[in-house]
């Protein structure tokens, strides 16, 4: 790619506002990408995004092209035309609800676009395989935005684990509970019991991270879910408790919910603890991913006491213009866009690059992270059957340096 590529984001909801669009604006400011467009299904979604105060403050003078550009009716098919009009090998960022990812990604690939997809890539393993084949055949990059991978603590843990400093993972626990108020958001329209659950939505982060750190693969999963009502009356599995068994027999317990008290500090509660064993010694890896050492108490605003994380995504004043986004949320988008920019040359050269990216295992791709789709599939079967243990289907042999031998 020689000129700075256009980027089109499909979906203008929470994650686009909080992380994706500001990261893209920063990359645009740096000259790494060109024009930005955002396509939602409703005009009012993109109008709200365009009027967001923090974005205007951080990126004065920067704007995006908004679709739909008129009308009040929902236009759920509009993204097809918007993508079709993009120059080949631009970048499509997929930020729609989980069950819509597949359709948008396939449309993007068929129009020769590189793809950055928010997690989870898709909800079915076969779809991940199809995406991988289509992308490889066309020499296109597909990056799955598991941003916790770009938290330095995850990268530190990965390196030290792979150097043998932690021995072998045996038992662990992880949790990620989002605030109660999420129930009042657009989530109530799509995170319903028939389509998703708290584990499929956010548990995948820690399943992915345990693989990222240890190289182990999940082999079986059991998910117990509690059904609860959203404010609009729809039912969802809003509380889940999962047990994930790994290829060396290790076991990880993962708890997820839309249920962390709104009055509690921080935007959620989350963390990971792994107990490991060496020759004749125990080892421990413990990450508090919510409390990162900061305590704030304010004199005004809706939050009186807060424990903000400086690590995921913050705006800092580096002297302007505007504000600069920092944190692993930004670094993750930057890394995926950088990989898209590397995809130059003829098809053979681009395919070689894709295999290198798969093998490096830092950016999640359909080829190196489809165990996540296997876990989601098995988890959905388990949760709908009272939490029975379901075997996780195998994934193709990973490149040698991604396999971990004990
Ligand atoms: N920690 C994370 O990695 C993280 C956090 C939040 C969300 N996400 C993921 O991001 C995705 C979106 O989540 P969100 O929180 O922004 O949800 P949201 O409900 O706030 O936003 C979804 C957006 O998709 C748009 N949309 C729906 N159908 C569309 C269509 N046919 N065409 C165009 N736009 C359409 C809606 O207009 C809305 O703007 C989900 O897959 C979610 O799992 C990831």
Short mmCIF file of C-alpha atoms and ligand atoms in Angstrom, two decimals:
data_model
loop_
_atom_site.label_atom_id
_atom_site.label_comp_id
_atom_site.label_asym_id
_atom_site.label_seq_id
_atom_site.Cartn_x
_atom_site.Cartn_y
_atom_site.Cartn_z
CA UNK A 1 0.00 0.00 0.00
CA UNK A 2 1.62 3.26 -1.03
CA UNK A 3 -0.96 5.98 -0.25
CA UNK A 4 -2.47 6.27 3.20
CA UNK A 5 -5.51 3.97 2.97
CA UNK A 6 -9.11 4.91 3.59
CA UNK A 7 -10.66 3.33 6.66
CA UNK A 8 -14.37 2.60 7.05
CA UNK A 9 -15.80 1.58 10.40
CA UNK A 10 -19.03 -0.42 10.26
CA UNK A 11 -20.92 0.19 13.53
CA UNK A 12 -21.03 3.42 15.49
CA UNK A 13 -21.72 2.22 19.03
CA UNK A 14 -19.84 2.18 22.31
CA UNK A 15 -16.57 0.59 21.21
CA UNK A 16 -16.35 2.88 18.17
CA UNK A 17 -16.80 5.94 20.38
CA UNK A 18 -14.55 4.78 23.23
CA UNK A 19 -11.61 3.24 21.38
CA UNK A 20 -11.77 2.70 17.64
CA UNK A 21 -12.57 6.13 16.24
CA UNK A 22 -10.16 8.05 18.52
CA UNK A 23 -7.40 5.55 17.67
CA UNK A 24 -8.08 6.02 13.96
CA UNK A 25 -8.15 9.80 14.34
CA UNK A 26 -4.72 9.60 15.96
CA UNK A 27 -3.38 7.46 13.09
CA UNK A 28 -4.89 9.95 10.65
CA UNK A 29 -3.20 12.78 12.53
CA UNK A 30 0.10 10.93 12.14
CA UNK A 31 -0.51 10.52 8.38
CA UNK A 32 -0.71 6.71 8.60
CA UNK A 33 -4.28 6.48 7.28
CA UNK A 34 -6.39 8.68 5.00
CA UNK A 35 -10.10 9.50 5.07
CA UNK A 36 -12.29 7.87 7.73
CA UNK A 37 -15.94 6.89 7.27
CA UNK A 38 -18.36 5.41 9.81
CA UNK A 39 -21.45 3.50 8.72
CA UNK A 40 -24.15 2.58 11.25
CA UNK A 41 -27.65 1.40 10.55
CA UNK A 42 -29.25 4.65 11.75
CA UNK A 43 -28.51 8.25 10.95
CA UNK A 44 -28.90 9.30 14.58
CA UNK A 45 -26.08 6.93 15.65
CA UNK A 46 -23.51 8.60 13.41
CA UNK A 47 -24.92 12.04 14.19
CA UNK A 48 -24.40 11.41 17.93
CA UNK A 49 -20.89 10.16 17.27
CA UNK A 50 -20.07 13.20 15.13
CA UNK A 51 -21.21 15.44 17.96
CA UNK A 52 -19.25 13.64 20.72
CA UNK A 53 -17.63 16.31 22.86
CA UNK A 54 -14.49 14.37 23.82
CA UNK A 55 -13.71 13.56 20.18
CA UNK A 56 -14.08 17.21 19.15
CA UNK A 57 -11.81 18.26 22.01
CA UNK A 58 -9.16 15.63 21.32
CA UNK A 59 -9.14 15.96 17.54
CA UNK A 60 -10.03 19.54 16.57
CA UNK A 61 -10.71 19.85 12.85
CA UNK A 62 -10.86 16.10 12.21
CA UNK A 63 -14.11 14.59 10.96
CA UNK A 64 -15.44 11.40 9.44
CA UNK A 65 -17.82 10.77 6.56
CA UNK A 66 -21.09 9.57 8.08
CA UNK A 67 -23.47 6.96 6.68
CA UNK A 68 -26.51 7.05 6.54
CA UNK A 69 -26.25 10.71 5.56
CA UNK A 70 -30.01 11.34 5.64
CA UNK A 71 -33.35 9.87 6.70
CA UNK A 72 -34.61 8.41 9.97
CA UNK A 73 -35.28 4.87 8.80
CA UNK A 74 -32.79 2.14 9.77
CA UNK A 75 -30.59 1.14 6.82
CA UNK A 76 -29.08 -2.20 7.87
CA UNK A 77 -27.98 -3.04 4.32
CA UNK A 78 -26.23 0.25 3.59
CA UNK A 79 -22.82 -1.02 4.68
CA UNK A 80 -22.75 -3.24 1.56
CA UNK A 81 -22.80 -0.24 -0.81
CA UNK A 82 -20.40 1.76 1.35
CA UNK A 83 -17.84 -1.07 1.30
CA UNK A 84 -18.37 -1.72 -2.42
CA UNK A 85 -17.33 1.87 -3.18
CA UNK A 86 -14.00 1.66 -1.34
CA UNK A 87 -10.73 1.36 -3.31
CA UNK A 88 -9.30 -2.18 -3.16
CA UNK A 89 -7.05 -2.92 -0.18
CA UNK A 90 -8.33 -0.16 2.03
CA UNK A 91 -9.31 -1.12 5.60
CA UNK A 92 -12.73 -2.06 7.01
CA UNK A 93 -13.13 -2.06 10.79
CA UNK A 94 -15.97 -4.31 11.91
CA UNK A 95 -17.65 -3.02 15.09
CA UNK A 96 -21.21 -4.32 14.87
CA UNK A 97 -22.84 -6.74 17.35
CA UNK A 98 -21.18 -10.18 17.55
CA UNK A 99 -23.69 -12.13 15.43
CA UNK A 100 -23.31 -9.68 12.50
CA UNK A 101 -19.51 -9.85 12.24
CA UNK A 102 -19.45 -12.72 9.74
CA UNK A 103 -21.61 -11.04 7.13
CA UNK A 104 -19.75 -7.72 7.28
CA UNK A 105 -16.32 -9.40 7.20
CA UNK A 106 -17.21 -11.55 4.18
CA UNK A 107 -18.56 -8.53 2.28
CA UNK A 108 -15.35 -6.65 3.06
CA UNK A 109 -13.13 -9.51 1.90
CA UNK A 110 -15.12 -10.04 -1.29
CA UNK A 111 -14.46 -6.39 -2.06
CA UNK A 112 -10.74 -6.89 -1.43
CA UNK A 113 -10.56 -5.00 1.84
CA UNK A 114 -8.24 -5.67 4.76
CA UNK A 115 -10.22 -6.21 7.97
CA UNK A 116 -9.85 -5.28 11.61
CA UNK A 117 -12.64 -7.05 13.54
CA UNK A 118 -13.52 -6.46 17.16
CA UNK A 119 -13.58 -9.65 19.22
CA UNK A 120 -15.02 -12.24 19.00
CA UNK A 121 -14.19 -12.70 15.31
CA UNK A 122 -17.33 -14.80 14.69
CA UNK A 123 -19.55 -17.16 16.66
CA UNK A 124 -18.89 -20.33 14.60
CA UNK A 125 -15.64 -22.10 13.88
CA UNK A 126 -16.56 -22.92 10.26
CA UNK A 127 -17.06 -19.21 9.62
CA UNK A 128 -13.56 -18.48 10.95
CA UNK A 129 -12.18 -21.13 8.57
CA UNK A 130 -14.07 -19.61 5.64
CA UNK A 131 -12.79 -16.12 6.51
CA UNK A 132 -9.24 -17.44 6.74
CA UNK A 133 -9.47 -19.10 3.31
CA UNK A 134 -11.03 -16.10 1.59
CA UNK A 135 -8.49 -13.70 3.11
CA UNK A 136 -5.53 -15.91 2.22
CA UNK A 137 -6.75 -16.46 -1.36
CA UNK A 138 -6.87 -12.68 -1.81
CA UNK A 139 -3.78 -11.81 0.23
CA UNK A 140 -5.75 -9.72 2.74
CA UNK A 141 -4.96 -9.12 6.41
CA UNK A 142 -7.63 -9.96 9.00
CA UNK A 143 -6.75 -8.88 12.55
CA UNK A 144 -8.96 -9.73 15.51
CA UNK A 145 -8.87 -6.90 18.02
CA UNK A 146 -8.13 -8.75 21.28
CA UNK A 147 -6.67 -5.61 22.82
CA UNK A 148 -5.65 -7.20 26.12
CA UNK A 149 -2.80 -8.78 24.14
CA UNK A 150 -1.28 -5.30 23.82
CA UNK A 151 -1.33 -4.61 27.54
CA UNK A 152 2.36 -4.71 28.47
CA UNK A 153 1.59 -6.97 31.44
CA UNK A 154 0.26 -9.60 29.01
CA UNK A 155 3.34 -9.30 26.81
CA UNK A 156 5.61 -9.52 29.89
CA UNK A 157 3.74 -12.60 31.10
CA UNK A 158 3.95 -14.23 27.66
CA UNK A 159 7.68 -13.76 27.37
CA UNK A 160 8.44 -14.91 30.91
CA UNK A 161 6.09 -17.90 30.65
CA UNK A 162 7.70 -18.97 27.41
CA UNK A 163 11.14 -18.59 29.00
CA UNK A 164 9.96 -21.13 31.58
CA UNK A 165 9.88 -18.76 34.56
CA UNK A 166 6.37 -19.82 35.57
CA UNK A 167 6.74 -23.53 34.91
CA UNK A 168 3.44 -25.05 33.83
CA UNK A 169 -0.06 -23.60 34.33
CA UNK A 170 -2.27 -25.84 36.51
CA UNK A 171 -5.24 -23.94 38.05
CA UNK A 172 -6.48 -20.42 37.44
CA UNK A 173 -9.35 -18.01 37.66
CA UNK A 174 -10.38 -14.94 35.70
CA UNK A 175 -13.27 -12.56 35.86
CA UNK A 176 -14.65 -9.67 33.85
CA UNK A 177 -17.87 -8.15 35.12
CA UNK A 178 -19.17 -5.10 33.30
CA UNK A 179 -21.23 -2.47 35.08
CA UNK A 180 -24.92 -3.02 35.71
CA UNK A 181 -25.84 -0.05 33.49
CA UNK A 182 -24.77 -1.98 30.37
CA UNK A 183 -28.18 -3.63 30.62
CA UNK A 184 -29.76 -0.31 29.68
CA UNK A 185 -27.62 0.12 26.54
CA UNK A 186 -28.14 -1.24 23.02
CA UNK A 187 -26.89 -4.58 24.42
CA UNK A 188 -30.46 -5.42 25.40
CA UNK A 189 -31.29 -5.61 21.69
CA UNK A 190 -28.65 -8.18 20.77
CA UNK A 191 -26.98 -9.84 23.78
CA UNK A 192 -30.08 -11.97 24.23
CA UNK A 193 -30.13 -15.62 25.32
CA UNK A 194 -30.73 -16.91 21.77
CA UNK A 195 -27.64 -15.16 20.35
CA UNK A 196 -25.04 -14.63 23.04
CA UNK A 197 -24.22 -14.71 26.75
CA UNK A 198 -21.85 -13.02 29.16
CA UNK A 199 -19.14 -15.65 28.60
CA UNK A 200 -19.31 -15.45 24.77
CA UNK A 201 -19.28 -11.65 24.95
CA UNK A 202 -16.45 -11.00 27.41
CA UNK A 203 -15.14 -14.35 28.67
CA UNK A 204 -13.34 -14.82 25.35
CA UNK A 205 -10.83 -12.12 26.40
CA UNK A 206 -9.34 -14.29 29.14
CA UNK A 207 -9.56 -17.56 27.19
CA UNK A 208 -7.61 -15.81 24.46
CA UNK A 209 -5.15 -14.37 26.96
CA UNK A 210 -4.39 -17.74 28.60
CA UNK A 211 -3.52 -19.12 25.18
CA UNK A 212 -1.56 -15.98 24.33
CA UNK A 213 0.53 -16.31 27.49
CA UNK A 214 0.92 -20.10 27.76
CA UNK A 215 0.48 -21.41 24.20
CA UNK A 216 -1.94 -24.05 25.55
CA UNK A 217 -5.13 -24.87 23.67
CA UNK A 218 -8.59 -25.31 25.24
CA UNK A 219 -10.00 -28.84 25.03
CA UNK A 220 -13.31 -28.76 26.96
CA UNK A 221 -15.65 -26.17 28.38
CA UNK A 222 -18.63 -26.03 30.70
CA UNK A 223 -20.64 -22.80 31.08
CA UNK A 224 -23.32 -22.38 33.71
CA UNK A 225 -25.50 -19.36 32.96
CA UNK A 226 -28.18 -17.54 34.93
CA UNK A 227 -30.97 -15.98 32.86
CA UNK A 228 -31.98 -12.48 33.79
CA UNK A 229 -34.14 -9.78 32.17
CA UNK A 230 -32.91 -6.68 30.39
CA UNK A 231 -34.95 -3.51 31.03
CA UNK A 232 -36.77 -4.05 27.68
CA UNK A 233 -38.02 -7.44 28.94
CA UNK A 234 -35.74 -9.60 26.75
CA UNK A 235 -33.87 -12.41 28.50
CA UNK A 236 -30.14 -12.91 28.48
CA UNK A 237 -27.57 -15.06 30.25
CA UNK A 238 -26.32 -12.06 32.18
CA UNK A 239 -24.30 -14.07 34.74
CA UNK A 240 -22.03 -16.92 33.68
CA UNK A 241 -19.52 -19.22 35.34
CA UNK A 242 -17.28 -21.20 32.99
CA UNK A 243 -14.73 -23.94 33.48
CA UNK A 244 -12.21 -24.24 30.66
CA UNK A 245 -9.91 -27.28 30.52
CA UNK A 246 -6.63 -26.97 28.62
CA UNK A 247 -4.46 -29.29 26.56
CA UNK A 248 -2.15 -30.11 29.51
CA UNK A 249 -5.11 -30.79 31.84
CA UNK A 250 -4.96 -27.32 33.47
CA UNK A 251 -8.25 -25.70 34.44
CA UNK A 252 -9.38 -22.05 34.30
CA UNK A 253 -12.51 -20.75 35.96
CA UNK A 254 -14.01 -17.66 34.26
CA UNK A 255 -16.82 -15.56 35.72
CA UNK A 256 -18.60 -12.92 33.63
CA UNK A 257 -21.64 -10.71 34.09
CA UNK A 258 -23.33 -7.45 33.34
CA UNK A 259 -23.63 -6.98 37.06
CA UNK A 260 -20.75 -5.05 38.63
CA UNK A 261 -22.40 -2.35 40.77
CA UNK A 262 -22.71 1.04 39.09
CA UNK A 263 -21.63 2.66 42.37
CA UNK A 264 -18.42 0.62 42.59
CA UNK A 265 -15.14 2.23 41.44
CA UNK A 266 -13.75 1.55 37.98
CA UNK A 267 -15.62 0.88 34.76
CA UNK A 268 -15.69 -2.87 35.49
CA UNK A 269 -13.92 -5.47 37.60
CA UNK A 270 -11.50 -7.86 35.95
CA UNK A 271 -8.36 -9.87 36.47
CA UNK A 272 -6.48 -13.11 36.00
CA UNK A 273 -4.69 -15.43 38.42
CA UNK A 274 -2.74 -18.49 37.29
CA UNK A 275 -1.21 -21.01 39.70
CA UNK A 276 1.61 -22.93 38.07
CA UNK A 277 4.14 -25.62 38.94
CA UNK A 278 7.83 -26.00 38.34
CA UNK A 279 10.05 -29.01 39.12
CA UNK A 280 9.58 -28.79 42.88
CA UNK A 281 8.07 -25.34 43.38
CA UNK A 282 4.86 -23.44 42.84
CA UNK A 283 4.62 -20.31 40.69
CA UNK A 284 2.05 -17.53 40.54
CA UNK A 285 0.93 -14.98 37.98
CA UNK A 286 -1.68 -12.55 39.27
CA UNK A 287 -3.00 -9.52 37.36
CA UNK A 288 -5.46 -7.03 38.80
CA UNK A 289 -6.72 -5.66 35.50
CA UNK A 290 -9.16 -3.24 37.06
CA UNK A 291 -7.35 -1.73 40.02
CA UNK A 292 -4.11 -0.34 38.65
CA UNK A 293 -3.03 1.61 41.68
CA UNK A 294 -4.91 4.87 41.10
CA UNK A 295 -7.42 6.31 43.56
CA UNK A 296 -9.30 9.48 42.62
CA UNK A 297 -11.95 11.31 44.53
CA UNK A 298 -13.57 14.24 42.70
CA UNK A 299 -15.43 17.31 43.90
CA UNK A 300 -18.00 17.20 41.10
CA UNK A 301 -19.48 14.97 38.41
CA UNK A 302 -21.43 11.76 38.71
CA UNK A 303 -18.46 9.72 39.92
CA UNK A 304 -17.31 10.72 43.38
CA UNK A 305 -14.67 8.02 43.92
CA UNK A 306 -12.91 6.37 40.99
CA UNK A 307 -10.10 3.92 40.32
CA UNK A 308 -9.28 4.81 36.71
CA UNK A 309 -7.04 2.57 34.62
CA UNK A 310 -4.24 4.50 32.95
CA UNK A 311 -3.50 1.46 30.79
CA UNK A 312 -6.48 0.69 28.48
CA UNK A 313 -7.37 3.99 26.91
CA UNK A 314 -6.83 7.54 28.09
CA UNK A 315 -6.50 10.95 26.53
CA UNK A 316 -3.43 12.89 27.66
CA UNK A 317 -2.35 16.44 26.95
CA UNK A 318 1.04 16.33 25.26
CA UNK A 319 0.90 19.98 24.29
CA UNK A 320 -1.63 19.65 21.49
CA UNK A 321 -3.17 20.05 19.10
CA UNK A 322 -6.04 18.51 21.04
CA UNK A 323 -5.37 15.43 23.16
CA UNK A 324 -3.39 12.27 22.44
CA UNK A 325 -4.88 8.79 22.98
CA UNK A 326 -2.60 6.41 24.90
CA UNK A 327 -2.89 2.84 26.16
CA UNK A 328 -3.21 -0.69 24.87
CA UNK A 329 -6.57 0.08 23.26
CA UNK A 330 -4.77 2.50 20.96
CA UNK A 331 -1.71 0.26 20.49
CA UNK A 332 -3.89 -2.65 19.45
CA UNK A 333 -5.58 -0.69 16.64
CA UNK A 334 -2.23 0.75 15.63
CA UNK A 335 -0.69 -2.73 15.42
CA UNK A 336 -3.48 -4.12 13.24
CA UNK A 337 -3.44 -1.10 10.92
CA UNK A 338 0.37 -1.39 10.68
CA UNK A 339 0.02 -5.03 9.60
CA UNK A 340 -2.49 -3.96 6.91
CA UNK A 341 0.03 -1.38 5.72
CA UNK A 342 2.70 -4.10 5.46
CA UNK A 343 0.58 -6.05 2.95
CA UNK A 344 2.28 -4.83 -0.19
CA UNK A 345 3.45 -6.45 -3.42
CA UNK A 346 1.94 -9.27 -5.43
CA UNK A 347 -0.34 -11.99 -4.09
CA UNK A 348 2.52 -14.37 -3.27
CA UNK A 349 4.33 -11.68 -1.27
CA UNK A 350 1.17 -10.82 0.65
CA UNK A 351 0.41 -14.48 1.36
CA UNK A 352 3.93 -14.94 2.71
CA UNK A 353 3.35 -11.99 5.03
CA UNK A 354 0.04 -13.48 6.23
CA UNK A 355 1.77 -16.69 7.22
CA UNK A 356 4.48 -14.72 9.04
CA UNK A 357 1.85 -12.80 10.99
CA UNK A 358 -0.01 -16.03 11.85
CA UNK A 359 3.20 -17.64 13.05
CA UNK A 360 4.36 -14.66 15.12
CA UNK A 361 1.13 -15.08 17.12
CA UNK A 362 1.03 -11.51 18.43
CA UNK A 363 -1.92 -10.26 16.38
CA UNK A 364 -4.88 -12.64 16.61
CA UNK A 365 -5.85 -13.89 13.15
CA UNK A 366 -8.48 -16.36 11.90
CA UNK A 367 -5.65 -18.88 11.38
CA UNK A 368 -3.99 -18.58 14.79
CA UNK A 369 -6.95 -17.86 17.10
CA UNK A 370 -9.88 -19.98 15.87
CA UNK A 371 -9.76 -21.91 19.17
CA UNK A 372 -11.79 -18.93 20.40
CA UNK A 373 -14.61 -19.78 17.99
CA UNK A 374 -14.39 -23.44 19.08
CA UNK A 375 -14.75 -22.37 22.73
CA UNK A 376 -17.70 -20.07 21.95
CA UNK A 377 -19.47 -22.88 20.04
CA UNK A 378 -18.89 -25.39 22.83
CA UNK A 379 -19.82 -22.77 25.44
CA UNK A 380 -23.13 -22.04 23.71
CA UNK A 381 -23.97 -25.74 23.61
CA UNK A 382 -23.03 -26.07 27.27
CA UNK A 383 -24.99 -23.07 28.53
CA UNK A 384 -28.14 -24.22 26.75
CA UNK A 385 -27.77 -27.62 28.40
CA UNK A 386 -27.42 -26.58 32.02
CA UNK A 387 -23.63 -26.32 31.98
CA UNK A 388 -22.71 -29.79 30.73
CA UNK A 389 -19.04 -30.31 29.84
CA UNK A 390 -18.61 -30.05 26.05
CA UNK A 391 -15.44 -31.00 24.19
CA UNK A 392 -13.83 -28.20 22.24
CA UNK A 393 -13.29 -29.28 18.63
CA UNK A 394 -9.72 -29.40 17.44
CA UNK A 395 -8.11 -26.64 15.47
CA UNK A 396 -5.50 -27.26 12.73
CA UNK A 397 -1.94 -27.69 13.91
CA UNK A 398 -0.50 -24.34 14.82
CA UNK A 399 2.84 -23.28 13.37
CA UNK A 400 5.62 -24.93 15.36
CA UNK A 401 6.66 -21.88 17.35
CA UNK A 402 3.07 -21.44 18.57
CA UNK A 403 2.85 -24.96 19.96
CA UNK A 404 3.87 -25.41 23.52
CA UNK A 405 5.41 -28.64 24.72
CA UNK A 406 5.71 -29.74 28.32
N1 LIG B 1 -13.57 -5.19 25.18
C1 LIG B 1 -13.84 -5.34 23.89
O1 LIG B 1 -13.05 -5.86 23.14
C2 LIG B 1 -15.15 -4.87 23.40
C3 LIG B 1 -15.84 -3.96 24.16
C4 LIG B 1 -17.08 -3.55 23.69
C5 LIG B 1 -17.56 -4.10 22.53
N2 LIG B 1 -16.87 -5.00 21.82
C6 LIG B 1 -17.44 -5.64 20.61
O2 LIG B 1 -17.75 -4.60 19.69
C7 LIG B 1 -18.94 -4.94 19.00
C8 LIG B 1 -19.91 -3.78 19.10
O3 LIG B 1 -20.09 -3.52 20.46
P1 LIG B 1 -20.58 -2.10 20.99
O4 LIG B 1 -20.33 -2.10 22.44
O5 LIG B 1 -20.04 -0.99 20.18
O6 LIG B 1 -22.15 -2.30 20.72
P2 LIG B 1 -23.26 -1.21 20.47
O7 LIG B 1 -24.53 -1.97 20.58
O8 LIG B 1 -23.02 -0.01 21.31
O9 LIG B 1 -23.02 -0.77 18.95
C9 LIG B 1 -23.29 -1.60 17.85
C10 LIG B 1 -23.33 -0.74 16.61
O10 LIG B 1 -23.56 -1.59 15.47
C11 LIG B 1 -24.39 -0.88 14.57
N3 LIG B 1 -25.05 -1.79 13.66
C12 LIG B 1 -25.89 -2.80 13.96
N4 LIG B 1 -26.33 -3.36 12.80
C13 LIG B 1 -25.73 -2.70 11.79
C14 LIG B 1 -25.77 -2.80 10.39
N5 LIG B 1 -26.53 -3.72 9.77
N6 LIG B 1 -25.06 -1.92 9.65
C15 LIG B 1 -24.29 -0.98 10.24
N7 LIG B 1 -24.21 -0.84 11.59
C16 LIG B 1 -24.93 -1.69 12.34
C17 LIG B 1 -25.36 -0.14 15.46
O11 LIG B 1 -25.87 0.96 14.74
C18 LIG B 1 -24.46 0.29 16.60
O12 LIG B 1 -23.90 1.53 16.26
C19 LIG B 1 -19.44 -6.26 19.58
O13 LIG B 1 -19.01 -7.29 18.75
C20 LIG B 1 -18.74 -6.33 20.92
O14 LIG B 1 -18.52 -7.65 21.36
C21 LIG B 1 -15.65 -5.38 22.21
#
